[in-house]
Amino acid sequence: MERANVKVAIWGFGAMGSGMARMILKKKGIEIVAVVDRNAARVGKDMYEVLGVERGDRKPVIISNDFDATITEKCCDVIMTATDSYTKEAFPRLKACLEKKINVISTAEEMAYPQAQSPELAAELDRIAKENGVSILGTGINPGLMMDLLVVCMTGCMEDVESIVAKRVNSLSPFGPAVMHEQGVGITVEAFDKGLQDGTLAGHVGFSESIHMIADAIGWKVDKFEQQMSPIVTQVDRKSPYGFAAAGDVAGVNMTGQGHVDGEAKILMYHPQQIEPEMVGVQTGDYITIKGSPAINMANTPEVEGGIGTYAMCVNMIPHVINAAPGLQTMIDLPVPRAIMGDFRDFIK
Amino acid sequence: MERANVKVAIWGFGAMGSGMARMILKKKGIEIVAVVDRNAARVGKDMYEVLGVERGDRKPVIISNDFDATITEKCCDVIMTATDSYTKEAFPRLKACLEKKINVISTAEEMAYPQAQSPELAAELDRIAKENGVSILGTGINPGLMMDLLVVCMTGCMEDVESIVAKRVNSLSPFGPAVMHEQGVGITVEAFDKGLQDGTLAGHVGFSESIHMIADAIGWKVDKFEQQMSPIVTQVDRKSPYGFAAAGDVAGVNMTGQGHVDGEAKILMYHPQQIEPEMVGVQTGDYITIKGSPAINMANTPEVEGGIGTYAMCVNMIPHVINAAPGLQTMIDLPVPRAIMGDFRDFIK
């Protein structure tokens, strides 16, 4: 008897959802059975057509805007939700998926560790997942790996940890208009300050999640969490495919965050994001420095690109999430992530 | 009611066993209840005296050479065995521990992935562990983290993996006479070649384990495994606390290994170990380069020191091993390692 493929649905077919789809279509033992999206330009079209991928002898997957009609109980093994950044906004959608008795992987940054800012919603998701015999995980490149799980993993060879610095210096140049807008690329310093005041500039979402994930993993208690956001003002004109910042204007956002433990800022995060950092001699990369015994001084250069890193993490975690015990899971509860280069069915217990 | 401490026994009280002991004695919610060792200079003495650590109001722990009299059924939650490098030699001791219904952590390099070279013994250990309701894990800095688990973890953000290079360039200077002898430090090139022939030079044990761990984790099949060992001949006199190599003699060992997948050498390992590498301008470190999408180019400099890294990995994995399902576990099955900075009891489920 032939083994059935691992069946996946995708909710939200923007850059992340479609990135996951393209990746899954190249893999063995896994198939996409449904796509839900609200974008009128895509609804009603065949997924393969939207992706520009040859369908071959596969069945069409018509993109639907009707979740309940499309995602029926146990219609797939896992649903990938790429619709939100915040736990509170994602919650009703995640709940709806769990109640269809389907495992869930979410790209929402806050869902990488919902215990950090929404402990009640985290407990509620855990309860609903258990009630329905499925599991739910939030992941991505950051939060999810570079500024948190990787830090945790490196502390594993340490006898004593004194303080942690995680720094992610990345380029926004590969990103599209939405990210340019969210990060304030090209606006004036005045407009940036206004965006900060009225909360329209998102900046990076995830410092609280990363810091609490690390602290909980190693047994530290975060007494206080703080973060700051400031404009990266360029001294030269910078141009990327979708962005332009004139000299004197904003080329990106510098975010800094601190987790205080026993009254000291022991977990420090630095995350400057900008277009064309090379123009001003900035070396992009992911950097982890841990004081303690032994010390860690790690660099990955250039940085792992955020888009591909996020959708790859989500797709690669599919077997772990299907295999997991029912409930809310986090990256520090599950086995280490890994590229799935073989047949997905071989990874399912 | 006060919660009982996590109880640990240690078998083998050389550099690794005593290193674990020192580390455990600094931690909360965990205690050492028994030590077994065969070294006549230590047997019959109090562990605290041997370690040179103030005993305070703790009970003495008399080092015994009688395993059966000392390690009684369920006398502790976990036993740390630091007695061997090879699965075959460790096997009877590991079996004896499991049959006392005690979880086991082994420093034996081959036990980091016994499936690689001793699949029958691995299956047997799995069976015995399950029969006795306990789990067993082999770990250390390498194999165990730097050249395998960390590689696996980084592939987690990749859509496609083409090839992997793991390089560990380390200094043997901190090590004692036993390591100098095993690695051929100070001997002539002729003596080195003779040692290679008759198998008395150990070199690094673990390439087969690291390569199979990576391949199994990501779903590659290793068709062929090869390794080579060559002398690092020094051009200058080099002196370390326990070693000396005159110009023209051997300052250490260069090991290389290859895992072939689909007829290509896709997993490459480089591990030159020598005393005083700085004297000849060698920058020590752990390096991981992964070709694929996205590429990984990671460096941790200087390298994580092997001794502390190994005993810290073993101690930090205690909660995961106690919490694990019965059977043989490996680093790719369990959640990521992490420094245990809080009370060990808080990490036990």
XYZ file of C-alpha atoms in Angstrom:
698
model
C 0.000 0.000 0.000
C 1.333 3.424 -0.898
C 1.791 5.783 2.019
C -0.309 8.927 1.870
C 1.563 12.214 1.445
C 1.771 14.676 4.321
C -1.108 17.075 3.604
C -0.698 20.818 4.130
C -3.027 23.819 3.947
C -1.802 27.415 3.793
C -3.685 30.405 5.196
C -2.367 33.715 3.903
C -0.708 33.679 0.498
C 1.554 36.741 0.625
C 5.354 36.551 0.529
C 5.552 33.988 3.379
C 2.621 31.790 2.395
C 3.638 31.638 -1.252
C 7.297 31.103 -0.267
C 6.271 28.068 1.790
C 4.183 26.802 -1.109
C 7.058 27.038 -3.604
C 9.354 25.223 -1.164
C 6.822 22.466 -0.422
C 6.246 21.885 -4.142
C 9.950 20.985 -4.504
C 9.813 18.430 -1.686
C 8.971 14.733 -1.591
C 6.095 13.033 0.253
C 4.196 16.248 0.932
C 1.433 18.073 -0.906
C -0.641 21.243 -0.627
C -4.365 20.502 -0.440
C -5.851 23.943 0.247
C -5.011 27.654 0.231
C -7.037 30.355 1.968
C -6.344 34.022 1.227
C -8.281 37.289 1.329
C -6.496 39.066 -1.535
C -9.100 39.554 -4.258
C -6.425 39.388 -6.956
C -5.652 35.782 -5.973
C -9.014 34.390 -4.802
C -10.580 31.998 -7.300
C -7.295 31.393 -9.118
C -5.333 28.161 -9.177
C -2.375 28.228 -6.760
C -0.051 26.929 -9.487
C -1.000 29.796 -11.773
C -0.431 32.379 -9.017
C 2.966 30.851 -8.254
C 3.906 30.479 -11.901
C 4.738 26.836 -11.228
C 3.958 24.057 -13.738
C 1.027 22.047 -12.295
C 1.823 18.856 -14.229
C -0.604 16.074 -13.323
C -1.365 17.498 -9.889
C -4.923 18.541 -9.047
C -5.617 22.303 -9.172
C -5.719 24.069 -5.772
C -8.197 26.926 -6.088
C -7.432 29.775 -3.690
C -10.463 30.422 -1.487
C -11.507 33.252 0.797
C -13.949 31.032 2.688
C -12.048 29.356 5.519
C -14.937 27.261 6.832
C -15.899 25.871 3.466
C -12.296 25.100 2.516
C -10.699 23.906 5.732
C -12.862 21.041 6.892
C -12.192 18.925 9.978
C -8.968 16.921 9.608
C -8.713 17.865 5.925
C -4.931 18.011 6.304
C -2.116 17.182 8.724
C -0.995 20.752 9.283
C -2.046 24.278 8.385
C 0.515 27.042 7.932
C -0.896 30.434 8.971
C 0.907 33.476 7.581
C -1.655 36.138 8.361
C -0.479 38.119 11.392
C 2.404 39.390 13.531
C 0.596 39.635 16.881
C -0.826 36.816 19.017
C -3.973 38.757 19.874
C -4.848 39.319 16.207
C -3.899 35.793 15.176
C -5.772 34.146 18.050
C -9.259 33.736 16.507
C -7.741 32.292 13.322
C -5.452 29.909 15.226
C -8.383 28.804 17.396
C -10.480 28.113 14.291
C -7.705 25.907 12.868
C -7.211 23.952 16.092
C -10.962 23.359 16.350
C -10.799 21.695 12.937
C -8.421 19.222 14.638
C -5.479 20.301 12.489
C -1.910 20.951 13.705
C -0.851 24.582 13.237
C 2.389 26.404 12.399
C 2.190 30.192 12.639
C 4.566 32.821 11.253
C 3.249 35.433 13.708
C 6.351 36.800 15.447
C 4.671 36.938 18.848
C 3.557 33.309 18.467
C 7.230 32.238 18.603
C 6.824 32.621 22.355
C 3.300 33.803 23.208
C 4.062 33.186 26.883
C 6.083 36.430 26.788
C 3.326 38.971 26.203
C 0.067 36.996 26.146
C 0.319 34.282 28.802
C -3.479 33.940 29.027
C -3.881 33.467 25.275
C -0.940 31.037 25.314
C -2.652 28.977 28.022
C -5.918 29.126 26.081
C -4.250 27.935 22.848
C -2.589 25.130 24.801
C -5.955 24.093 26.242
C -7.776 24.211 22.866
C -4.977 22.306 21.124
C -5.008 19.564 23.767
C -8.797 19.376 23.645
C -8.567 18.727 19.911
C -5.569 16.381 20.059
C -3.289 18.577 17.942
C -0.289 20.846 18.480
C 0.586 24.434 17.573
C 3.939 26.154 17.077
C 5.065 29.650 16.116
C 8.426 29.943 14.395
C 10.523 31.850 11.888
C 14.079 33.047 11.450
C 13.738 35.753 14.087
C 12.162 35.206 16.503
C 12.582 31.457 16.179
C 16.264 30.857 15.520
C 18.969 33.499 15.111
C 18.417 35.641 18.211
C 16.980 33.003 20.542
C 17.078 29.254 19.801
C 20.657 29.472 18.556
C 21.638 31.375 21.703
C 19.980 28.725 23.867
C 21.741 25.957 21.946
C 25.165 27.550 22.445
C 24.634 27.938 26.199
C 24.313 24.143 26.234
C 28.104 23.790 26.342
C 28.504 26.360 29.120
C 29.060 25.807 32.809
C 28.048 29.347 33.684
C 26.318 32.152 31.772
C 26.927 35.751 32.829
C 25.377 37.791 30.019
C 24.170 37.426 26.449
C 24.360 39.738 23.447
C 22.501 38.835 20.237
C 22.958 41.122 17.274
C 21.328 40.806 13.882
C 22.558 43.309 11.303
C 20.585 42.856 8.146
C 19.799 44.406 4.841
C 16.239 45.367 3.936
C 17.154 45.652 0.256
C 15.599 42.312 -0.817
C 12.216 43.294 0.638
C 9.202 44.788 -1.078
C 7.095 47.926 -0.618
C 5.220 46.639 2.461
C 8.423 46.199 4.471
C 9.790 49.567 3.231
C 6.630 51.159 4.620
C 6.620 49.255 7.948
C 10.258 50.096 8.617
C 10.013 53.727 7.552
C 12.512 53.482 4.696
C 12.733 56.771 2.793
C 10.707 58.935 5.181
C 12.008 62.002 6.958
C 13.235 61.909 10.529
C 10.186 63.986 11.499
C 7.806 61.496 9.890
C 9.689 58.684 11.650
C 9.228 60.350 15.027
C 5.540 60.825 14.297
C 5.246 57.140 13.282
C 6.912 56.166 16.554
C 4.418 58.291 18.514
C 1.262 57.014 16.833
C 2.469 53.399 16.598
C 2.294 53.110 12.811
C 5.957 52.067 12.482
C 6.179 48.369 13.300
C 9.935 47.958 13.514
C 11.007 44.459 14.515
C 8.455 42.412 16.455
C 10.025 39.739 18.633
C 12.504 41.039 21.202
C 10.220 40.275 24.126
C 9.625 36.777 22.724
C 13.339 36.093 22.127
C 14.395 37.377 25.539
C 11.729 35.427 27.436
C 12.449 32.284 25.413
C 16.144 32.432 26.314
C 15.498 33.263 29.962
C 12.899 30.521 30.447
C 15.129 27.999 28.661
C 18.118 28.529 30.933
C 16.241 29.286 34.142
C 16.597 33.048 34.458
C 13.684 35.271 35.532
C 13.135 38.450 33.498
C 12.330 41.225 36.003
C 12.027 43.926 33.378
C 11.940 44.140 29.586
C 12.604 47.303 27.616
C 13.075 48.136 23.952
C 13.957 51.214 21.938
C 13.536 52.159 18.311
C 15.463 54.858 16.509
C 15.909 55.937 12.879
C 19.023 55.017 10.898
C 19.622 58.334 9.158
C 21.671 58.009 5.990
C 24.469 60.408 5.064
C 24.299 59.349 1.407
C 21.477 58.624 -1.026
C 20.635 54.907 -0.936
C 18.566 53.009 -3.481
C 17.280 49.431 -3.308
C 14.849 47.687 -5.708
C 11.820 48.859 -3.705
C 13.237 51.612 -1.514
C 14.969 54.957 -1.716
C 16.342 57.076 1.097
C 17.814 60.491 0.299
C 20.740 61.765 2.341
C 19.348 63.085 5.631
C 16.326 60.776 5.538
C 15.652 57.374 7.081
C 17.330 54.268 5.596
C 15.963 51.913 8.243
C 15.355 51.248 11.897
C 17.722 50.451 14.740
C 16.078 48.415 17.464
C 17.621 47.631 20.812
C 16.171 45.578 23.657
C 17.158 44.529 27.163
C 16.046 41.775 29.477
C 16.880 42.512 33.097
C 17.673 39.573 35.362
C 18.446 40.068 39.061
C 18.458 43.814 38.467
C 21.024 43.703 35.647
C 20.544 43.958 31.876
C 21.804 40.422 31.147
C 20.175 39.747 27.757
C 20.873 42.446 25.181
C 19.483 42.594 21.649
C 20.639 44.785 18.764
C 18.843 44.681 15.441
C 19.633 47.446 12.937
C 17.733 46.941 9.675
C 18.368 49.187 6.669
C 18.565 49.240 2.892
C 22.013 49.048 1.282
C 24.104 48.775 4.491
C 27.215 48.008 2.379
C 27.137 51.606 1.054
C 28.180 52.811 4.482
C 30.543 49.943 5.263
C 28.172 48.013 7.529
C 28.939 44.254 7.525
C 25.674 42.337 7.802
C 25.515 39.209 9.891
C 24.142 37.372 12.886
C 26.329 37.710 15.958
C 26.101 35.965 19.333
C 28.400 36.858 22.203
C 27.932 35.078 25.518
C 30.026 35.923 28.554
C 30.575 33.063 30.920
C 32.472 29.823 31.023
C 33.425 29.069 28.295
C 32.699 32.262 26.354
C 30.940 32.149 22.973
C 31.866 34.505 20.143
C 29.914 33.512 17.088
C 29.288 35.196 13.763
C 27.311 34.124 10.735
C 28.067 36.422 7.824
C 26.225 37.612 5.881
C 22.988 37.264 7.846
C 20.486 34.540 6.983
C 17.949 36.370 4.812
C 14.704 36.913 6.712
C 12.205 35.862 4.071
C 13.603 32.518 3.004
C 14.799 31.817 6.535
C 11.289 32.213 7.905
C 9.419 30.125 5.393
C 12.108 27.427 5.486
C 11.912 27.213 9.291
C 8.116 26.825 9.071
C 8.219 24.096 6.419
C 11.109 22.243 8.078
C 9.261 22.134 11.421
C 6.234 20.340 9.891
C 7.322 16.816 10.958
C 8.211 17.933 14.510
C 4.796 19.585 14.897
C 2.915 16.563 13.551
C 4.949 14.284 15.866
C 4.604 16.538 18.928
C 2.393 15.863 21.923
C -0.870 17.847 21.743
C -0.733 21.422 23.039
C 1.188 24.659 22.539
C 4.801 23.898 21.592
C 7.753 26.254 21.339
C 11.157 25.968 19.701
C 12.755 25.177 23.073
C 10.363 22.241 23.652
C 10.864 20.442 20.325
C 13.934 18.734 18.844
C 16.294 21.007 16.867
C 15.082 22.224 13.490
C 16.643 20.623 10.414
C 16.336 20.833 6.648
C 14.047 18.091 5.384
C 15.986 16.818 2.369
C 14.368 13.379 2.203
C 10.776 12.204 1.907
C 8.610 14.022 4.476
C 6.770 10.775 5.221
C 9.994 9.244 6.550
C 10.084 11.916 9.274
C 6.601 11.206 10.619
C 6.519 8.835 13.595
C 7.001 19.413 51.598
C 10.494 20.060 50.323
C 11.214 18.700 46.863
C 13.990 16.123 46.709
C 17.142 17.147 44.837
C 17.974 15.557 41.498
C 20.329 12.716 42.450
C 23.395 11.936 40.348
C 26.048 9.206 40.384
C 29.332 9.459 38.470
C 31.228 6.482 37.049
C 34.804 7.363 36.107
C 36.431 10.201 38.019
C 39.146 11.376 35.612
C 39.139 14.814 33.986
C 35.553 14.480 32.690
C 33.991 12.840 35.739
C 35.603 15.245 38.176
C 34.786 18.195 35.896
C 31.111 17.221 35.976
C 31.297 16.856 39.752
C 32.765 20.342 40.246
C 30.096 21.830 37.994
C 27.242 19.980 39.725
C 28.461 21.114 43.131
C 27.966 24.753 42.040
C 24.378 24.143 40.918
C 21.035 24.274 42.730
C 18.578 21.414 43.334
C 21.026 18.668 42.383
C 23.419 16.506 44.394
C 26.003 13.784 43.885
C 25.144 10.624 45.792
C 27.796 8.175 44.571
C 31.104 8.000 42.690
C 32.601 4.839 41.191
C 36.197 4.848 39.959
C 38.956 2.288 39.474
C 41.927 4.567 40.145
C 43.579 3.240 43.326
C 44.801 6.722 44.248
C 41.187 7.913 44.559
C 39.280 4.828 45.781
C 38.292 5.033 49.461
C 38.728 8.811 49.579
C 35.988 11.374 50.012
C 35.013 12.975 46.699
C 35.215 16.445 48.263
C 38.788 15.814 49.358
C 39.779 14.577 45.887
C 38.176 17.642 44.294
C 39.612 20.037 46.864
C 36.116 21.419 47.429
C 34.824 22.396 50.877
C 32.281 19.746 51.930
C 30.417 22.007 54.363
C 27.440 20.221 55.908
C 27.070 17.810 52.997
C 27.471 14.072 53.594
C 30.802 12.575 52.494
C 30.756 10.689 49.165
C 33.337 7.905 49.418
C 34.761 6.907 46.027
C 34.178 3.188 45.475
C 35.548 0.664 43.012
C 32.616 -1.697 43.594
C 29.883 -0.747 41.143
C 27.312 -3.287 42.315
C 27.665 -2.439 45.982
C 27.543 1.304 45.339
C 25.018 1.720 42.546
C 21.875 0.040 43.821
C 18.579 -0.076 41.923
C 17.091 3.415 41.481
C 19.682 4.881 43.896
C 19.743 8.030 41.759
C 17.964 9.742 38.859
C 20.889 9.621 36.466
C 24.383 8.177 36.252
C 27.122 9.929 34.288
C 29.572 7.434 32.771
C 32.962 8.816 31.787
C 34.858 5.581 31.321
C 35.197 4.911 27.582
C 35.403 6.282 24.042
C 33.986 3.291 22.160
C 30.461 1.863 22.287
C 31.657 -1.732 22.323
C 33.844 -1.167 25.384
C 31.261 0.960 27.155
C 28.400 -1.435 26.439
C 28.641 -3.798 29.467
C 28.924 -0.820 31.818
C 26.002 1.036 30.202
C 23.914 -2.151 30.343
C 24.699 -2.572 34.039
C 23.524 0.996 34.727
C 20.298 0.611 32.756
C 19.526 -2.644 34.565
C 19.675 -0.714 37.831
C 16.764 1.298 36.361
C 18.820 4.479 36.237
C 18.957 6.980 33.335
C 22.404 7.202 31.754
C 24.513 9.953 30.154
C 27.726 8.738 28.533
C 30.777 10.738 27.445
C 31.875 7.931 25.087
C 32.347 9.633 21.717
C 30.819 6.758 19.777
C 27.770 6.832 22.057
C 26.881 10.277 20.660
C 25.438 8.304 17.745
C 25.960 4.558 18.263
C 23.697 3.927 15.258
C 26.666 4.937 13.074
C 29.098 2.102 13.824
C 27.268 -0.244 16.189
C 23.646 -0.427 15.081
C 23.107 -3.783 16.829
C 24.443 -2.505 20.146
C 22.401 0.678 19.710
C 19.247 -1.406 19.224
C 20.187 -3.536 22.218
C 20.713 -0.481 24.446
C 17.376 0.899 23.264
C 15.671 -2.379 24.158
C 17.299 -2.658 27.594
C 16.540 0.973 28.409
C 12.883 0.573 27.455
C 12.630 -2.675 29.416
C 13.835 -0.818 32.484
C 11.809 2.332 31.912
C 14.806 4.663 31.611
C 16.657 6.535 28.873
C 20.278 6.765 27.733
C 22.142 9.502 25.846
C 25.704 10.003 24.673
C 26.887 13.590 24.322
C 29.818 15.985 24.535
C 31.207 18.986 22.724
C 32.330 16.946 19.718
C 30.650 14.722 18.782
C 27.528 16.161 20.367
C 27.424 19.815 19.373
C 30.038 21.718 17.369
C 30.447 19.453 14.327
C 26.965 17.906 14.237
C 24.023 19.217 16.281
C 24.924 22.827 15.481
C 25.163 21.945 11.772
C 21.748 20.274 11.923
C 20.270 23.287 13.719
C 21.558 25.711 11.070
C 20.110 23.644 8.220
C 16.733 24.286 9.874
C 16.505 27.673 8.142
C 17.469 26.270 4.739
C 15.263 25.413 1.800
C 17.940 23.287 0.169
C 21.263 21.835 1.362
C 23.950 21.054 -1.211
C 27.009 20.309 0.914
C 28.332 20.761 4.435
C 31.792 21.564 5.779
C 32.438 21.436 9.533
C 35.865 22.462 10.730
C 37.130 22.460 14.290
C 40.578 23.951 14.732
C 41.607 23.582 18.333
C 44.484 23.810 20.691
C 45.624 20.782 22.683
C 47.631 22.991 25.045
C 45.119 22.885 27.937
C 45.160 19.070 28.005
C 47.174 16.706 30.186
C 49.633 13.889 29.531
C 46.975 11.325 28.498
C 45.790 13.463 25.602
C 49.387 14.316 24.600
C 50.012 10.587 24.342
C 46.782 9.716 22.477
C 47.349 12.469 19.907
C 51.047 11.764 19.397
C 52.260 15.163 20.591
C 56.073 15.268 20.691
C 56.748 12.002 18.881
C 58.691 11.667 15.647
C 56.971 11.352 12.291
C 58.232 7.758 12.143
C 56.697 6.925 15.501
C 53.479 8.595 14.366
C 53.338 6.423 11.246
C 53.960 3.343 13.372
C 51.177 4.401 15.772
C 48.854 4.807 12.791
C 49.695 1.293 11.578
C 49.238 -0.471 14.894
C 46.192 1.574 15.960
C 47.720 2.999 19.145
C 47.120 6.607 18.092
C 43.493 7.431 18.834
C 43.193 10.772 17.088
C 39.702 12.191 17.186
C 36.896 9.679 17.677
C 33.560 10.863 16.313
C 33.572 11.693 12.598
C 31.459 8.694 11.681
C 29.024 9.603 14.464
C 28.828 13.288 13.455
C 28.381 12.525 9.772
C 25.676 9.905 10.314
C 23.892 12.132 12.826
C 23.723 14.987 10.317
C 22.711 12.741 7.424
C 19.971 10.944 9.365
C 18.672 14.251 10.742
C 18.167 15.847 7.334
C 17.260 12.713 5.402
C 20.443 11.967 3.468
C 21.773 8.423 3.116
C 25.518 7.949 3.676
C 26.753 5.541 0.961
C 30.358 5.659 2.097
C 32.334 7.036 5.020
C 36.087 7.639 4.998
C 38.575 9.311 7.312
C 42.251 10.128 7.228
C 44.766 10.972 9.922
C 48.067 12.728 9.350
C 50.720 14.283 11.572
C 50.960 18.053 12.041
C 54.718 18.453 11.813
C 56.000 21.596 13.464
C 58.658 23.848 11.927
C 59.428 25.399 15.319
C 59.824 24.061 18.844
C 56.487 24.206 20.655
C 55.918 23.856 24.374
C 52.640 23.555 26.288
C 52.121 22.814 30.013
C 52.105 19.041 29.385
C 53.551 18.742 25.903
C 56.660 19.502 23.908
C 57.269 19.065 20.192
C 60.715 19.827 18.786
C 60.981 21.288 15.284
C 60.549 18.426 12.814
C 58.442 16.354 15.241
C 54.696 15.996 15.690
C 52.727 18.860 17.303
C 49.366 17.185 16.812
C 47.029 15.360 14.464
C 45.107 16.524 11.446
C 41.962 14.501 10.878
C 39.743 14.708 7.847
C 36.554 12.809 7.120
C 34.015 12.527 4.310
C 30.462 11.310 4.128
C 29.422 10.397 0.596
C 25.798 10.928 -0.376
C 24.515 10.016 -3.851
C 28.106 9.331 -4.882
C 29.421 12.756 -3.840
C 31.400 13.775 -0.753
C 28.686 16.049 0.653
C 29.626 16.129 4.346
C 33.233 17.132 4.960
C 34.978 17.272 8.336
C 38.314 18.911 9.182
C 39.709 18.678 12.675
C 43.352 19.672 13.166
C 44.375 19.435 16.830
C 47.782 20.616 18.008
C 49.613 22.281 20.860
C 50.314 26.021 20.599
C 48.648 26.657 17.202
C 49.099 30.428 17.721
C 52.871 29.982 17.361
C 52.380 29.250 13.682
C 49.579 31.734 13.111
C 46.709 29.239 13.203
C 43.429 30.859 14.346
C 41.505 28.337 16.436
C 37.756 28.149 16.098
C 34.669 26.202 15.118
C 33.607 26.819 11.538
C 30.484 25.697 9.693
C 29.982 26.343 5.999
C 26.847 25.048 4.332
C 26.219 25.459 0.626
C 22.596 25.702 -0.339
C 19.759 28.148 -0.021
C 20.426 30.271 1.985
C 24.122 29.615 2.571
C 25.555 29.440 6.099
C 28.997 30.800 6.933
C 29.504 30.553 10.662
C 32.524 30.933 12.890
C 32.942 30.655 16.625
C 36.369 31.930 17.640
C 38.270 30.780 19.555
C 36.908 27.239 19.672
C 34.839 26.056 22.620
C 37.382 24.244 24.793
C 36.849 20.500 24.603
C 37.091 19.617 28.273
C 34.685 22.104 29.799
C 32.452 21.908 26.731
C 32.036 18.170 27.150
C 31.324 18.034 30.844
C 28.996 21.050 30.592
C 27.006 19.398 27.772
C 26.646 16.241 29.894
C 25.491 18.069 33.022
C 23.167 20.407 31.100
C 21.444 17.473 29.397
C 20.480 15.859 32.737
C 16.916 17.269 32.818
C 16.239 16.348 29.160
C 17.407 12.766 29.805
C 15.316 12.390 32.951
C 12.283 13.820 31.093
C 12.809 11.728 27.944
C 10.739 8.749 26.903
C 12.461 5.437 27.784
C 15.002 4.170 25.254
C 18.153 5.260 23.447
C 18.063 9.000 22.803
C 20.346 11.132 20.659
C 20.982 14.862 20.466
C 18.739 15.112 17.382
C 15.809 13.513 19.233
C 15.812 15.717 22.329
C 15.089 19.445 22.744
C 18.109 21.757 22.272
C 20.733 21.741 25.004
C 20.834 24.747 27.317
C 22.777 25.951 30.338
C 20.887 25.108 33.509
C 21.250 28.345 35.475
C 18.246 27.851 37.755
C 17.237 25.091 40.151
C 17.548 21.711 38.426
C 14.274 20.575 40.000
C 12.401 23.267 38.053
C 13.488 21.588 34.801
C 12.101 18.154 35.672
C 8.604 17.477 34.334
